[in-house]
Amino acid sequence: MVIDCLNAGGPAVLLAADERTAFILEAGVSSGDSVLVKVLDPVFDRNMRLIDSCLPLMIGGILSKIRGCGRLPICKIADELEKEDPLGLGSGLYRSILERFLCAMAYGMNPARAWDGKCDVACGCTVLTRTGSVRKFHAYNMEELAELLMQSAWVGCVSLALFEADGETEAKGFTQCVFALEVVVDA
């Protein structure tokens, strides 16, 4: 896979927002925070659960937090999750789960098709940086790619709508996420 940070149309996208990356969130009554109801596409939900069973809840929580912010760097989100520990996972696990998610996307996990949980590292991952240099990553240096992705990627919400049922508007948000690389610096 090639991650091209030179594209003129904007940042390289690891996970595009479409009907497969939609999350259904329900507004909390007392806190005002949203709670994940479900991931709309069962294939994407399963793919995320292969990385970690808590990942859909974690991404749903991230989307709930950033709905009004537009987008935030992944490294900042990871730091906040580590401090708050909203799922009771303990220190270090949020960053690790997000790193595995980013690497899985970089190595070919796609929300549109069932994934076997294995990263395609045979051919590796090539990153073309904004300065024009080429960086190649394989299984032996996946940690370097994970760190590069954590420092360079951001997540954002791109749409929100309310659903109506039985003539009443339910407090459910339809939120799609996008993970993209903003800036890749040469090492």
CSV table of C-alpha atoms in Angstrom, one decimal:
chain,number,residue,atom,x,y,z
A,1,MET,CA,0.0,0.0,0.0
A,2,VAL,CA,1.2,3.5,-0.8
A,3,ILE,CA,0.2,6.4,1.5
A,4,ASP,CA,0.7,9.5,-0.5
A,5,CYS,CA,1.1,12.7,1.5
A,6,LEU,CA,2.0,14.7,-1.7
A,7,ASN,CA,-1.6,14.7,-3.1
A,8,ALA,CA,-2.8,18.2,-4.0
A,9,GLY,CA,-6.4,17.5,-2.9
A,10,GLY,CA,-5.6,17.3,0.8
A,11,PRO,CA,-4.2,14.9,3.3
A,12,ALA,CA,-3.8,11.2,2.6
A,13,VAL,CA,-6.8,9.3,3.9
A,14,LEU,CA,-6.3,6.0,5.8
A,15,LEU,CA,-10.0,5.5,6.4
A,16,ALA,CA,-12.6,7.5,4.4
A,17,ALA,CA,-16.0,8.5,5.6
A,18,ASP,CA,-18.7,6.6,3.9
A,19,GLU,CA,-21.7,4.5,4.8
A,20,ARG,CA,-19.5,1.7,6.0
A,21,THR,CA,-17.7,3.9,8.6
A,22,ALA,CA,-20.8,5.2,10.2
A,23,PHE,CA,-21.4,5.0,13.9
A,24,ILE,CA,-24.8,5.4,15.6
A,25,LEU,CA,-24.4,7.5,18.8
A,26,GLU,CA,-27.1,8.2,21.4
A,27,ALA,CA,-27.0,11.4,23.5
A,28,GLY,CA,-26.6,10.7,27.2
A,29,VAL,CA,-29.4,12.2,29.3
A,30,SER,CA,-27.4,13.4,32.3
A,31,SER,CA,-23.9,13.9,30.9
A,32,GLY,CA,-24.6,15.3,27.5
A,33,ASP,CA,-21.9,12.9,26.1
A,34,SER,CA,-23.0,10.5,23.4
A,35,VAL,CA,-22.8,6.7,23.8
A,36,LEU,CA,-22.1,4.2,21.0
A,37,VAL,CA,-25.3,2.3,20.1
A,38,LYS,CA,-23.7,0.4,17.2
A,39,VAL,CA,-21.4,0.5,14.2
A,40,LEU,CA,-23.7,0.7,11.2
A,41,ASP,CA,-21.8,-1.8,9.0
A,42,PRO,CA,-21.4,-5.3,10.6
A,43,VAL,CA,-18.3,-6.0,8.5
A,44,PHE,CA,-16.5,-2.9,9.7
A,45,ASP,CA,-17.6,-3.6,13.3
A,46,ARG,CA,-16.1,-7.2,13.0
A,47,ASN,CA,-12.9,-5.9,11.5
A,48,MET,CA,-12.4,-3.5,14.4
A,49,ARG,CA,-13.2,-6.2,16.9
A,50,LEU,CA,-10.5,-8.4,15.4
A,51,ILE,CA,-8.0,-5.6,16.4
A,52,ASP,CA,-9.5,-5.3,19.8
A,53,SER,CA,-13.0,-5.9,21.2
A,54,CYS,CA,-13.0,-2.5,22.8
A,55,LEU,CA,-12.1,-0.6,19.6
A,56,PRO,CA,-15.7,0.2,18.4
A,57,LEU,CA,-16.5,1.6,21.8
A,58,MET,CA,-13.3,3.6,21.8
A,59,ILE,CA,-13.8,5.0,18.4
A,60,GLY,CA,-17.5,5.8,19.3
A,61,GLY,CA,-16.2,7.7,22.4
A,62,ILE,CA,-13.7,9.5,20.3
A,63,LEU,CA,-16.3,10.6,17.8
A,64,SER,CA,-18.6,11.7,20.6
A,65,LYS,CA,-15.8,13.9,22.0
A,66,ILE,CA,-14.8,15.5,18.8
A,67,ARG,CA,-18.2,16.1,17.2
A,68,GLY,CA,-18.0,19.8,17.9
A,69,CYS,CA,-14.3,20.1,17.4
A,70,GLY,CA,-14.0,19.1,13.7
A,71,ARG,CA,-10.8,17.1,14.0
A,72,LEU,CA,-8.0,16.2,16.5
A,73,PRO,CA,-4.6,14.6,16.2
A,74,ILE,CA,-4.5,11.0,17.2
A,75,CYS,CA,-1.6,11.4,19.6
A,76,LYS,CA,-3.6,14.0,21.5
A,77,ILE,CA,-6.6,11.8,21.6
A,78,ALA,CA,-4.5,8.9,22.8
A,79,ASP,CA,-3.0,11.0,25.6
A,80,GLU,CA,-6.5,12.1,26.8
A,81,LEU,CA,-7.8,8.5,26.7
A,82,GLU,CA,-4.8,7.4,28.8
A,83,LYS,CA,-5.5,10.1,31.4
A,84,GLU,CA,-9.3,9.6,31.6
A,85,ASP,CA,-9.3,5.8,31.1
A,86,PRO,CA,-13.0,5.8,30.1
A,87,LEU,CA,-13.2,2.0,29.5
A,88,GLY,CA,-11.2,1.0,32.5
A,89,LEU,CA,-8.4,-0.6,30.4
A,90,GLY,CA,-5.5,0.8,32.3
A,91,SER,CA,-2.4,2.7,31.2
A,92,GLY,CA,-0.8,2.2,27.8
A,93,LEU,CA,-3.6,0.2,26.2
A,94,TYR,CA,-5.4,3.0,24.5
A,95,ARG,CA,-2.3,4.1,22.6
A,96,SER,CA,-1.5,0.5,21.7
A,97,ILE,CA,-5.0,-0.2,20.4
A,98,LEU,CA,-5.0,3.0,18.3
A,99,GLU,CA,-1.5,2.1,16.9
A,100,ARG,CA,-2.7,-1.4,15.9
A,101,PHE,CA,-5.8,0.2,14.2
A,102,LEU,CA,-3.7,2.7,12.3
A,103,CYS,CA,-1.2,0.1,11.2
A,104,ALA,CA,-4.0,-2.3,10.1
A,105,MET,CA,-5.5,0.4,7.9
A,106,ALA,CA,-2.1,1.3,6.5
A,107,TYR,CA,-1.4,-2.4,5.7
A,108,GLY,CA,-4.7,-3.0,4.0
A,109,MET,CA,-7.6,-3.5,6.5
A,110,ASN,CA,-10.7,-2.1,4.6
A,111,PRO,CA,-14.1,-1.5,6.1
A,112,ALA,CA,-15.8,-2.7,2.9
A,113,ARG,CA,-14.7,-6.3,3.1
A,114,ALA,CA,-14.2,-9.0,5.7
A,115,TRP,CA,-10.7,-9.0,7.1
A,116,ASP,CA,-8.8,-12.0,8.5
A,117,GLY,CA,-7.0,-9.9,11.1
A,118,LYS,CA,-3.6,-10.2,9.4
A,119,CYS,CA,-1.7,-7.2,8.1
A,120,ASP,CA,-0.4,-7.6,4.6
A,121,VAL,CA,3.2,-7.0,5.4
A,122,ALA,CA,4.7,-9.1,2.6
A,123,CYS,CA,4.7,-6.1,0.3
A,124,GLY,CA,5.1,-3.5,3.1
A,125,CYS,CA,3.8,0.0,3.2
A,126,THR,CA,5.3,2.9,1.4
A,127,VAL,CA,4.9,6.5,2.6
A,128,LEU,CA,5.6,9.4,0.2
A,129,THR,CA,6.3,12.4,2.4
A,130,ARG,CA,5.4,16.0,1.7
A,131,THR,CA,9.0,16.7,1.0
A,132,GLY,CA,9.1,14.0,-1.7
A,133,SER,CA,11.1,11.4,0.1
A,134,VAL,CA,10.0,7.8,0.2
A,135,ARG,CA,9.9,5.7,3.4
A,136,LYS,CA,9.3,1.9,3.2
A,137,PHE,CA,7.9,-0.1,6.1
A,138,HIS,CA,7.9,-3.9,6.6
A,139,ALA,CA,7.0,-6.2,9.5
A,140,TYR,CA,10.4,-5.7,11.1
A,141,ASN,CA,9.9,-1.9,11.5
A,142,MET,CA,6.1,-1.8,12.1
A,143,GLU,CA,6.8,0.1,15.4
A,144,GLU,CA,8.4,2.9,13.4
A,145,LEU,CA,5.3,3.1,11.2
A,146,ALA,CA,3.0,3.0,14.2
A,147,GLU,CA,4.8,6.0,15.8
A,148,LEU,CA,4.8,7.9,12.5
A,149,LEU,CA,1.1,7.3,12.1
A,150,MET,CA,0.4,8.3,15.8
A,151,GLN,CA,2.3,11.6,15.3
A,152,SER,CA,0.9,12.4,11.9
A,153,ALA,CA,-2.7,11.2,11.7
A,154,TRP,CA,-5.9,13.0,12.8
A,155,VAL,CA,-9.5,11.9,13.2
A,156,GLY,CA,-12.5,13.9,12.3
A,157,CYS,CA,-16.3,13.7,12.1
A,158,VAL,CA,-17.7,14.6,8.8
A,159,SER,CA,-21.5,14.3,9.2
A,160,LEU,CA,-24.3,14.3,11.7
A,161,ALA,CA,-28.0,13.8,11.5
A,162,LEU,CA,-30.9,13.0,13.8
A,163,PHE,CA,-33.3,10.1,13.3
A,164,GLU,CA,-37.0,10.2,13.6
A,165,ALA,CA,-39.1,7.3,14.9
A,166,ASP,CA,-42.8,7.3,15.6
A,167,GLY,CA,-43.0,11.0,14.7
A,168,GLU,CA,-40.5,11.9,17.4
A,169,THR,CA,-36.9,12.9,16.9
A,170,GLU,CA,-34.7,10.5,18.7
A,171,ALA,CA,-31.4,11.7,20.2
A,172,LYS,CA,-29.3,9.5,17.9
A,173,GLY,CA,-26.5,10.9,15.8
A,174,PHE,CA,-25.2,9.3,12.6
A,175,THR,CA,-21.5,10.0,12.7
A,176,GLN,CA,-18.9,9.1,10.1
A,177,CYS,CA,-15.2,9.1,10.8
A,178,VAL,CA,-12.2,9.9,8.7
A,179,PHE,CA,-8.6,9.1,9.7
A,180,ALA,CA,-6.0,10.9,7.6
A,181,LEU,CA,-2.4,11.9,7.6
A,182,GLU,CA,-1.9,15.6,8.0
A,183,VAL,CA,1.9,16.0,7.9
A,184,VAL,CA,4.6,13.5,7.6
A,185,VAL,CA,8.0,14.7,8.6
A,186,ASP,CA,11.2,13.2,7.4
A,187,ALA,CA,13.3,11.3,9.9
